[in-house]
mmCIF file of C-alpha atoms in Angstrom:
data_model
loop_
_atom_site.group_PDB
_atom_site.id
_atom_site.type_symbol
_atom_site.label_atom_id
_atom_site.label_comp_id
_atom_site.label_asym_id
_atom_site.label_seq_id
_atom_site.Cartn_x
_atom_site.Cartn_y
_atom_site.Cartn_z
ATOM 1 C CA MET A 1 -2.462 25.170 -30.772
ATOM 2 C CA SER A 2 -6.011 24.623 -32.243
ATOM 3 C CA VAL A 3 -9.205 25.222 -30.350
ATOM 4 C CA GLY A 4 -9.649 21.532 -29.713
ATOM 5 C CA SER A 5 -6.120 21.051 -28.351
ATOM 6 C CA GLY A 6 -6.652 24.279 -26.394
ATOM 7 C CA PHE A 7 -9.715 22.701 -24.579
ATOM 8 C CA SER A 8 -7.773 19.536 -24.176
ATOM 9 C CA PHE A 9 -4.984 21.442 -22.574
ATOM 10 C CA LEU A 10 -7.301 23.171 -20.325
ATOM 11 C CA ARG A 11 -9.146 20.047 -19.238
ATOM 12 C CA ARG A 12 -5.709 18.452 -18.407
ATOM 13 C CA ILE A 13 -4.733 21.453 -16.331
ATOM 14 C CA LEU A 14 -7.936 21.090 -14.327
ATOM 15 C CA PHE A 15 -7.545 17.343 -13.878
ATOM 16 C CA LEU A 16 -3.969 17.479 -13.064
ATOM 17 C CA GLY A 17 -4.379 20.443 -10.785
ATOM 18 C CA ALA A 18 -7.195 18.622 -8.766
ATOM 19 C CA VAL A 19 -5.043 15.533 -8.447
ATOM 20 C CA TRP A 20 -2.065 17.848 -7.171
ATOM 21 C CA ILE A 21 -4.406 19.390 -4.518
ATOM 22 C CA VAL A 22 -5.655 16.008 -3.419
ATOM 23 C CA ILE A 23 -2.051 14.530 -3.239
ATOM 24 C CA THR A 24 -0.725 17.475 -1.251
ATOM 25 C CA SER A 25 -3.914 18.015 0.828
ATOM 26 C CA ALA A 26 -4.087 21.560 -0.516
ATOM 27 C CA ASP A 27 -0.907 22.559 1.238
ATOM 28 C CA ALA A 28 -0.228 26.152 0.416
ATOM 29 C CA ASP A 29 3.566 25.697 0.421
ATOM 30 C CA SER A 30 3.267 23.216 -2.503
ATOM 31 C CA MET A 31 1.175 25.386 -4.809
ATOM 32 C CA VAL A 32 3.938 27.118 -6.678
ATOM 33 C CA VAL A 33 5.777 23.878 -7.364
ATOM 34 C CA GLY A 34 2.417 22.336 -8.128
ATOM 35 C CA ALA A 35 1.545 25.141 -10.554
ATOM 36 C CA VAL A 36 4.812 24.595 -12.467
ATOM 37 C CA ALA A 37 4.388 20.768 -12.353
ATOM 38 C CA VAL A 38 0.835 20.842 -13.546
ATOM 39 C CA LEU A 39 1.509 23.341 -16.464
ATOM 40 C CA THR A 40 4.476 21.300 -17.544
ATOM 41 C CA ALA A 41 2.645 17.904 -17.296
ATOM 42 C CA ALA A 42 -0.401 19.351 -19.209
ATOM 43 C CA TRP A 43 1.753 20.757 -21.919
ATOM 44 C CA LEU A 44 3.856 17.613 -22.334
ATOM 45 C CA SER A 45 0.709 15.428 -22.334
ATOM 46 C CA VAL A 46 -0.881 17.481 -25.059
ATOM 47 C CA ARG A 47 2.316 17.449 -27.077
ATOM 48 C CA LEU A 48 2.840 13.625 -26.667
ATOM 49 C CA ASP A 49 -0.716 12.555 -26.675
ATOM 50 C CA PRO A 50 -3.012 14.988 -28.465
ATOM 51 C CA ALA A 51 -6.792 14.985 -27.878
ATOM 52 C CA ARG A 52 -8.338 11.728 -29.039
ATOM 53 C CA GLN A 53 -11.542 11.047 -30.925
ATOM 54 C CA TYR A 54 -13.095 9.300 -27.834
ATOM 55 C CA PRO A 55 -13.713 11.989 -25.382
ATOM 56 C CA VAL A 56 -15.100 10.846 -22.066
ATOM 57 C CA LYS A 57 -18.708 11.558 -20.897
ATOM 58 C CA LEU A 58 -18.280 13.019 -17.404
ATOM 59 C CA LEU A 59 -21.433 11.476 -16.057
ATOM 60 C CA GLY A 60 -20.600 8.071 -17.555
ATOM 61 C CA ALA A 61 -17.180 8.184 -16.064
ATOM 62 C CA LEU A 62 -18.559 9.241 -12.646
ATOM 63 C CA ARG A 63 -20.960 6.300 -12.596
ATOM 64 C CA LEU A 64 -18.004 3.958 -12.956
ATOM 65 C CA LEU A 65 -16.176 5.532 -9.904
ATOM 66 C CA PRO A 66 -17.812 3.269 -7.147
ATOM 67 C CA GLY A 67 -17.016 0.124 -9.045
ATOM 68 C CA PHE A 68 -13.413 1.366 -9.711
ATOM 69 C CA ILE A 69 -12.843 2.000 -6.047
ATOM 70 C CA TRP A 70 -14.499 -1.303 -4.985
ATOM 71 C CA GLN A 71 -12.391 -3.359 -7.456
ATOM 72 C CA SER A 72 -9.182 -1.541 -6.337
ATOM 73 C CA VAL A 73 -9.923 -2.460 -2.672
ATOM 74 C CA MET A 74 -10.932 -6.041 -3.487
ATOM 75 C CA GLY A 75 -8.057 -6.566 -5.989
ATOM 76 C CA GLY A 76 -5.565 -5.475 -3.305
ATOM 77 C CA ILE A 77 -7.049 -7.670 -0.577
ATOM 78 C CA ASP A 78 -7.172 -10.724 -2.801
ATOM 79 C CA VAL A 79 -3.584 -10.347 -3.848
ATOM 80 C CA ALA A 80 -2.469 -9.782 -0.160
ATOM 81 C CA ARG A 81 -4.370 -12.889 0.893
ATOM 82 C CA ARG A 82 -2.865 -14.994 -1.713
ATOM 83 C CA ALA A 83 0.621 -13.739 -0.900
ATOM 84 C CA LEU A 84 0.217 -14.213 2.897
ATOM 85 C CA ASP A 85 -1.844 -17.433 3.186
ATOM 86 C CA PRO A 86 -0.133 -20.426 1.883
ATOM 87 C CA ARG A 87 -3.502 -22.375 1.678
ATOM 88 C CA LEU A 88 -4.838 -20.228 -1.093
ATOM 89 C CA PRO A 89 -3.909 -21.747 -4.305
ATOM 90 C CA LEU A 90 -2.085 -19.976 -7.018
ATOM 91 C CA ARG A 91 -2.888 -21.207 -10.489
ATOM 92 C CA PRO A 92 -1.231 -18.490 -12.585
ATOM 93 C CA GLY A 93 -1.690 -18.396 -16.433
ATOM 94 C CA TRP A 94 -2.140 -16.280 -19.412
ATOM 95 C CA PHE A 95 -5.165 -15.449 -21.510
ATOM 96 C CA VAL A 96 -5.191 -13.733 -24.988
ATOM 97 C CA LEU A 97 -8.634 -12.149 -25.191
ATOM 98 C CA GLU A 98 -10.130 -10.127 -28.101
ATOM 99 C CA ALA A 99 -10.499 -6.381 -27.500
ATOM 100 C CA LYS A 100 -13.848 -5.100 -28.409
ATOM 101 C CA VAL A 101 -13.289 -1.502 -27.619
ATOM 102 C CA PRO A 102 -11.339 0.796 -30.132
ATOM 103 C CA GLU A 103 -7.618 1.234 -29.830
ATOM 104 C CA GLY A 104 -6.333 4.226 -27.885
ATOM 105 C CA THR A 105 -7.825 5.679 -24.837
ATOM 106 C CA PRO A 106 -10.791 3.357 -24.554
ATOM 107 C CA ARG A 107 -8.618 0.377 -24.667
ATOM 108 C CA VAL A 108 -6.082 1.733 -22.041
ATOM 109 C CA VAL A 109 -9.041 2.399 -19.775
ATOM 110 C CA VAL A 110 -10.449 -1.039 -20.064
ATOM 111 C CA GLY A 111 -7.018 -2.631 -19.622
ATOM 112 C CA GLY A 112 -6.371 -0.545 -16.495
ATOM 113 C CA GLU A 113 -9.820 -1.205 -15.047
ATOM 114 C CA PHE A 114 -9.544 -4.956 -15.798
ATOM 115 C CA SER A 115 -6.128 -5.014 -14.040
ATOM 116 C CA LEU A 116 -7.997 -4.034 -10.870
ATOM 117 C CA LEU A 117 -10.008 -7.252 -10.808
ATOM 118 C CA PRO A 118 -8.580 -9.534 -8.105
ATOM 119 C CA GLY A 119 -5.595 -11.481 -9.451
ATOM 120 C CA THR A 120 -5.588 -9.897 -13.024
ATOM 121 C CA LEU A 121 -3.070 -7.847 -15.006
ATOM 122 C CA VAL A 122 -3.365 -6.670 -18.475
ATOM 123 C CA ALA A 123 0.282 -6.871 -19.538
ATOM 124 C CA GLY A 124 -0.531 -5.120 -22.869
ATOM 125 C CA THR A 125 -2.191 -5.563 -26.104
ATOM 126 C CA ARG A 126 -1.273 -7.147 -29.475
ATOM 127 C CA ASP A 127 -3.090 -7.437 -32.775
ATOM 128 C CA GLY A 128 -6.300 -6.215 -31.234
ATOM 129 C CA ARG A 129 -6.189 -8.483 -28.154
ATOM 130 C CA PHE A 130 -5.463 -8.122 -24.487
ATOM 131 C CA LEU A 131 -2.592 -10.087 -22.977
ATOM 132 C CA VAL A 132 -3.850 -10.975 -19.533
ATOM 133 C CA HIS A 133 -1.922 -12.645 -16.672
ATOM 134 C CA VAL A 134 -4.091 -14.111 -13.880
ATOM 135 C CA LEU A 135 -3.210 -15.659 -10.386
ATOM 136 C CA ASP A 136 -6.101 -18.265 -10.866
ATOM 137 C CA ARG A 137 -6.686 -19.325 -14.396
ATOM 138 C CA THR A 138 -9.934 -21.038 -13.327
ATOM 139 C CA LYS A 139 -11.790 -17.753 -12.946
ATOM 140 C CA PRO A 140 -14.185 -16.464 -15.597
ATOM 141 C CA VAL A 141 -11.806 -14.034 -17.084
ATOM 142 C CA GLU A 142 -13.384 -13.616 -20.472
ATOM 143 C CA ARG A 143 -16.798 -13.057 -19.013
ATOM 144 C CA ASP A 144 -15.478 -10.334 -16.650
ATOM 145 C CA LEU A 145 -13.543 -8.643 -19.340
ATOM 146 C CA LYS A 146 -16.649 -8.525 -21.590
ATOM 147 C CA ALA A 147 -18.754 -6.972 -18.769
ATOM 148 C CA GLY A 148 -16.049 -4.521 -18.077
ATOM 149 C CA GLU A 149 -15.708 -3.387 -21.669
ATOM 150 C CA ALA A 150 -19.355 -2.939 -22.045
ATOM 151 C CA ALA A 151 -19.584 -0.815 -18.915
ATOM 152 C CA LEU A 152 -16.539 1.393 -19.791
ATOM 153 C CA SER A 153 -17.521 1.761 -23.442
ATOM 154 C CA ARG A 154 -20.647 3.628 -22.389
ATOM 155 C CA ALA A 155 -18.305 6.215 -20.769
ATOM 156 C CA PHE A 156 -16.887 7.273 -24.097
ATOM 157 C CA LYS A 157 -19.001 9.576 -26.388
ATOM 158 C CA GLN A 158 -18.053 7.886 -29.814
ATOM 159 C CA ALA A 159 -17.150 4.388 -28.683
ATOM 160 C CA PRO A 160 -19.393 1.637 -30.062
#
């Protein structure tokens, strides 16, 4: 294990450990199982997905957190309203939008964040483009994606 992958392994342990503590409400009875699960998950993640060339700026990522939470809540409310209120129109459709951020972690993060917008789902990428399903194809999907890409790319140290 190189120094770079050692730091990646340590960061993943810290992140996954924090997630475990939050999920279990720091229940002392779950810590032994959690330690095994966290170490195993961190080891597997380093083996399957080694450290990337686009590390995240912690402060940049933290700045995105309020918007991430807000979009999660609003996306859930929008989908629930559309599912429960027959008067709300559904105009589903697909968009194929060019991805401006590099392949790998930045593109995955943008796709995940964009999927939180009300009524959108990034179903994957192909040939440098996002495949986006929407519940209302009349919304400004391309504009929203560009704004999200710009905001998220600032959270990566080497992303353009």
